[in-house]
């Protein structure tokens, strides 16, 4: 009948977008303030900010995987000699399972692990596809 769900959805989407924009703006200003405070602290202590940044360079964490990172078939969890459709399906399945955007409640560490896993999955897919073309 007369109920127009699209108008309700449109209003909801507008509100969501507005909330997100406000949050991003707040985050940006907080980040700016934090950077200014950090610069003031480092100038007071007489340190060069570059030297401080170089010391803080993070080492990538080493993850334990349940697959062999050097074997693309192991990464995608498909047997050797799989068809193109099987490989494509496995790629989609693994990416949906491990892509950081599909895990909204994950912690930052879990998201970083997902990013690394996604890189392996993408690289494995590329390797297998290029082998199949030959």
PDB file of C-alpha atoms in Angstrom:
ATOM      1  CA  UNK A   1       0.000   0.000   0.000  1.00  0.00           C
ATOM      2  CA  UNK A   2       0.877   3.457   1.034  1.00  0.00           C
ATOM      3  CA  UNK A   3       3.954   2.562   3.089  1.00  0.00           C
ATOM      4  CA  UNK A   4       7.113   3.751   1.326  1.00  0.00           C
ATOM      5  CA  UNK A   5      10.044   1.816   2.773  1.00  0.00           C
ATOM      6  CA  UNK A   6      12.506   3.575   0.514  1.00  0.00           C
ATOM      7  CA  UNK A   7      11.894   6.960   2.160  1.00  0.00           C
ATOM      8  CA  UNK A   8      12.483   5.405   5.585  1.00  0.00           C
ATOM      9  CA  UNK A   9      15.650   3.742   4.380  1.00  0.00           C
ATOM     10  CA  UNK A  10      16.848   6.951   2.733  1.00  0.00           C
ATOM     11  CA  UNK A  11      16.360   8.879   5.978  1.00  0.00           C
ATOM     12  CA  UNK A  12      18.150   6.170   7.946  1.00  0.00           C
ATOM     13  CA  UNK A  13      21.055   6.176   5.458  1.00  0.00           C
ATOM     14  CA  UNK A  14      21.305   9.960   5.662  1.00  0.00           C
ATOM     15  CA  UNK A  15      21.479   9.774   9.460  1.00  0.00           C
ATOM     16  CA  UNK A  16      24.133   7.057   9.329  1.00  0.00           C
ATOM     17  CA  UNK A  17      26.220   9.056   6.886  1.00  0.00           C
ATOM     18  CA  UNK A  18      25.899  12.159   9.029  1.00  0.00           C
ATOM     19  CA  UNK A  19      26.962  10.277  12.182  1.00  0.00           C
ATOM     20  CA  UNK A  20      29.937   8.786  10.363  1.00  0.00           C
ATOM     21  CA  UNK A  21      31.010  12.169   9.004  1.00  0.00           C
ATOM     22  CA  UNK A  22      30.800  13.713  12.478  1.00  0.00           C
ATOM     23  CA  UNK A  23      32.817  10.850  13.969  1.00  0.00           C
ATOM     24  CA  UNK A  24      35.491  11.156  11.285  1.00  0.00           C
ATOM     25  CA  UNK A  25      35.715  14.884  11.902  1.00  0.00           C
ATOM     26  CA  UNK A  26      36.066  14.337  15.659  1.00  0.00           C
ATOM     27  CA  UNK A  27      38.722  11.680  15.096  1.00  0.00           C
ATOM     28  CA  UNK A  28      40.612  14.019  12.761  1.00  0.00           C
ATOM     29  CA  UNK A  29      40.652  16.870  15.285  1.00  0.00           C
ATOM     30  CA  UNK A  30      41.663  14.568  18.120  1.00  0.00           C
ATOM     31  CA  UNK A  31      44.497  13.261  15.967  1.00  0.00           C
ATOM     32  CA  UNK A  32      45.606  16.823  15.186  1.00  0.00           C
ATOM     33  CA  UNK A  33      45.613  17.760  18.863  1.00  0.00           C
ATOM     34  CA  UNK A  34      47.538  14.598  19.737  1.00  0.00           C
ATOM     35  CA  UNK A  35      50.175  15.369  17.101  1.00  0.00           C
ATOM     36  CA  UNK A  36      50.547  18.930  18.366  1.00  0.00           C
ATOM     37  CA  UNK A  37      50.959  17.700  21.937  1.00  0.00           C
ATOM     38  CA  UNK A  38      53.542  15.142  20.840  1.00  0.00           C
ATOM     39  CA  UNK A  39      55.469  17.792  18.905  1.00  0.00           C
ATOM     40  CA  UNK A  40      55.462  20.088  21.929  1.00  0.00           C
ATOM     41  CA  UNK A  41      56.672  17.298  24.204  1.00  0.00           C
ATOM     42  CA  UNK A  42      59.506  16.339  21.854  1.00  0.00           C
ATOM     43  CA  UNK A  43      60.581  19.966  21.390  1.00  0.00           C
ATOM     44  CA  UNK A  44      60.648  20.443  25.180  1.00  0.00           C
ATOM     45  CA  UNK A  45      62.817  17.410  25.705  1.00  0.00           C
ATOM     46  CA  UNK A  46      65.188  18.525  22.966  1.00  0.00           C
ATOM     47  CA  UNK A  47      64.814  15.349  20.900  1.00  0.00           C
ATOM     48  CA  UNK A  48      64.632  15.318  17.171  1.00  0.00           C
ATOM     49  CA  UNK A  49      61.205  14.019  16.164  1.00  0.00           C
ATOM     50  CA  UNK A  50      62.763  12.046  13.321  1.00  0.00           C
ATOM     51  CA  UNK A  51      65.045  10.150  15.671  1.00  0.00           C
ATOM     52  CA  UNK A  52      62.043   9.342  17.870  1.00  0.00           C
ATOM     53  CA  UNK A  53      60.063   8.042  14.906  1.00  0.00           C
ATOM     54  CA  UNK A  54      62.907   5.845  13.730  1.00  0.00           C
ATOM     55  CA  UNK A  55      63.177   4.230  17.148  1.00  0.00           C
ATOM     56  CA  UNK A  56      59.447   3.557  17.235  1.00  0.00           C
ATOM     57  CA  UNK A  57      59.436   1.678  13.896  1.00  0.00           C
ATOM     58  CA  UNK A  58      57.394  -1.438  14.581  1.00  0.00           C
ATOM     59  CA  UNK A  59      58.622  -4.864  13.623  1.00  0.00           C
ATOM     60  CA  UNK A  60      55.981  -6.869  11.797  1.00  0.00           C
ATOM     61  CA  UNK A  61      54.539  -9.548  14.050  1.00  0.00           C
ATOM     62  CA  UNK A  62      55.218 -13.112  12.976  1.00  0.00           C
ATOM     63  CA  UNK A  63      51.995 -15.086  12.652  1.00  0.00           C
ATOM     64  CA  UNK A  64      51.512 -18.833  12.886  1.00  0.00           C
ATOM     65  CA  UNK A  65      49.413 -19.955   9.920  1.00  0.00           C
ATOM     66  CA  UNK A  66      47.473 -23.160   9.440  1.00  0.00           C
ATOM     67  CA  UNK A  67      48.784 -23.339   5.858  1.00  0.00           C
ATOM     68  CA  UNK A  68      52.124 -23.168   4.039  1.00  0.00           C
ATOM     69  CA  UNK A  69      52.570 -19.510   2.965  1.00  0.00           C
ATOM     70  CA  UNK A  70      54.865 -20.618   0.117  1.00  0.00           C
ATOM     71  CA  UNK A  71      52.290 -22.996  -1.397  1.00  0.00           C
ATOM     72  CA  UNK A  72      49.424 -21.112  -3.113  1.00  0.00           C
ATOM     73  CA  UNK A  73      47.218 -24.242  -3.183  1.00  0.00           C
ATOM     74  CA  UNK A  74      47.623 -24.632   0.573  1.00  0.00           C
ATOM     75  CA  UNK A  75      46.714 -20.954   1.134  1.00  0.00           C
ATOM     76  CA  UNK A  76      43.474 -21.295  -0.865  1.00  0.00           C
ATOM     77  CA  UNK A  77      42.812 -24.762   0.556  1.00  0.00           C
ATOM     78  CA  UNK A  78      42.329 -26.404  -2.865  1.00  0.00           C
ATOM     79  CA  UNK A  79      43.985 -29.525  -4.294  1.00  0.00           C
ATOM     80  CA  UNK A  80      46.581 -29.173  -7.044  1.00  0.00           C
ATOM     81  CA  UNK A  81      45.106 -29.385 -10.515  1.00  0.00           C
ATOM     82  CA  UNK A  82      41.830 -27.722  -9.498  1.00  0.00           C
ATOM     83  CA  UNK A  83      39.742 -26.138 -12.233  1.00  0.00           C
ATOM     84  CA  UNK A  84      39.574 -22.367 -12.747  1.00  0.00           C
ATOM     85  CA  UNK A  85      36.063 -22.258 -11.292  1.00  0.00           C
ATOM     86  CA  UNK A  86      37.154 -24.204  -8.179  1.00  0.00           C
ATOM     87  CA  UNK A  87      40.094 -21.830  -7.653  1.00  0.00           C
ATOM     88  CA  UNK A  88      37.893 -18.758  -8.133  1.00  0.00           C
ATOM     89  CA  UNK A  89      35.290 -20.129  -5.725  1.00  0.00           C
ATOM     90  CA  UNK A  90      38.003 -20.923  -3.162  1.00  0.00           C
ATOM     91  CA  UNK A  91      39.412 -17.392  -3.527  1.00  0.00           C
ATOM     92  CA  UNK A  92      35.998 -15.831  -2.917  1.00  0.00           C
ATOM     93  CA  UNK A  93      35.281 -18.162  -0.002  1.00  0.00           C
ATOM     94  CA  UNK A  94      38.637 -17.452   1.702  1.00  0.00           C
ATOM     95  CA  UNK A  95      38.420 -13.693   1.136  1.00  0.00           C
ATOM     96  CA  UNK A  96      34.907 -13.548   2.595  1.00  0.00           C
ATOM     97  CA  UNK A  97      36.130 -15.519   5.566  1.00  0.00           C
ATOM     98  CA  UNK A  98      39.342 -13.559   6.195  1.00  0.00           C
ATOM     99  CA  UNK A  99      38.914 -10.034   4.751  1.00  0.00           C
ATOM    100  CA  UNK A 100      39.165  -7.406   7.547  1.00  0.00           C
ATOM    101  CA  UNK A 101      36.037  -5.578   6.332  1.00  0.00           C
ATOM    102  CA  UNK A 102      33.917  -8.694   6.892  1.00  0.00           C
ATOM    103  CA  UNK A 103      34.865  -8.732  10.602  1.00  0.00           C
ATOM    104  CA  UNK A 104      33.358  -5.616  12.188  1.00  0.00           C
ATOM    105  CA  UNK A 105      33.776  -6.752  15.822  1.00  0.00           C
ATOM    106  CA  UNK A 106      37.429  -7.797  15.493  1.00  0.00           C
ATOM    107  CA  UNK A 107      40.144  -6.184  17.592  1.00  0.00           C
ATOM    108  CA  UNK A 108      42.899  -4.174  15.921  1.00  0.00           C
ATOM    109  CA  UNK A 109      45.340  -7.089  16.246  1.00  0.00           C
ATOM    110  CA  UNK A 110      42.831  -9.466  14.666  1.00  0.00           C
ATOM    111  CA  UNK A 111      42.288  -7.027  11.814  1.00  0.00           C
ATOM    112  CA  UNK A 112      46.048  -6.794  11.202  1.00  0.00           C
ATOM    113  CA  UNK A 113      46.217 -10.578  11.070  1.00  0.00           C
ATOM    114  CA  UNK A 114      43.299 -10.578   8.621  1.00  0.00           C
ATOM    115  CA  UNK A 115      45.073  -8.058   6.418  1.00  0.00           C
ATOM    116  CA  UNK A 116      48.160 -10.278   6.280  1.00  0.00           C
ATOM    117  CA  UNK A 117      46.031 -13.353   5.549  1.00  0.00           C
ATOM    118  CA  UNK A 118      44.209 -11.457   2.764  1.00  0.00           C
ATOM    119  CA  UNK A 119      47.544 -10.585   1.182  1.00  0.00           C
ATOM    120  CA  UNK A 120      48.527 -14.265   1.137  1.00  0.00           C
ATOM    121  CA  UNK A 121      45.162 -15.241  -0.351  1.00  0.00           C
ATOM    122  CA  UNK A 122      45.385 -12.616  -3.104  1.00  0.00           C
ATOM    123  CA  UNK A 123      48.975 -13.518  -3.949  1.00  0.00           C
ATOM    124  CA  UNK A 124      48.121 -17.241  -4.055  1.00  0.00           C
ATOM    125  CA  UNK A 125      45.180 -16.574  -6.370  1.00  0.00           C
ATOM    126  CA  UNK A 126      47.388 -14.535  -8.725  1.00  0.00           C
ATOM    127  CA  UNK A 127      50.056 -17.244  -8.800  1.00  0.00           C
ATOM    128  CA  UNK A 128      47.588 -20.041  -9.572  1.00  0.00           C
ATOM    129  CA  UNK A 129      45.772 -17.987 -12.242  1.00  0.00           C
ATOM    130  CA  UNK A 130      49.041 -17.120 -13.983  1.00  0.00           C
ATOM    131  CA  UNK A 131      50.103 -20.786 -13.893  1.00  0.00           C
ATOM    132  CA  UNK A 132      46.774 -21.839 -15.399  1.00  0.00           C
ATOM    133  CA  UNK A 133      47.136 -19.356 -18.268  1.00  0.00           C
ATOM    134  CA  UNK A 134      50.399 -20.935 -19.357  1.00  0.00           C
TER     135      UNK A 134
END
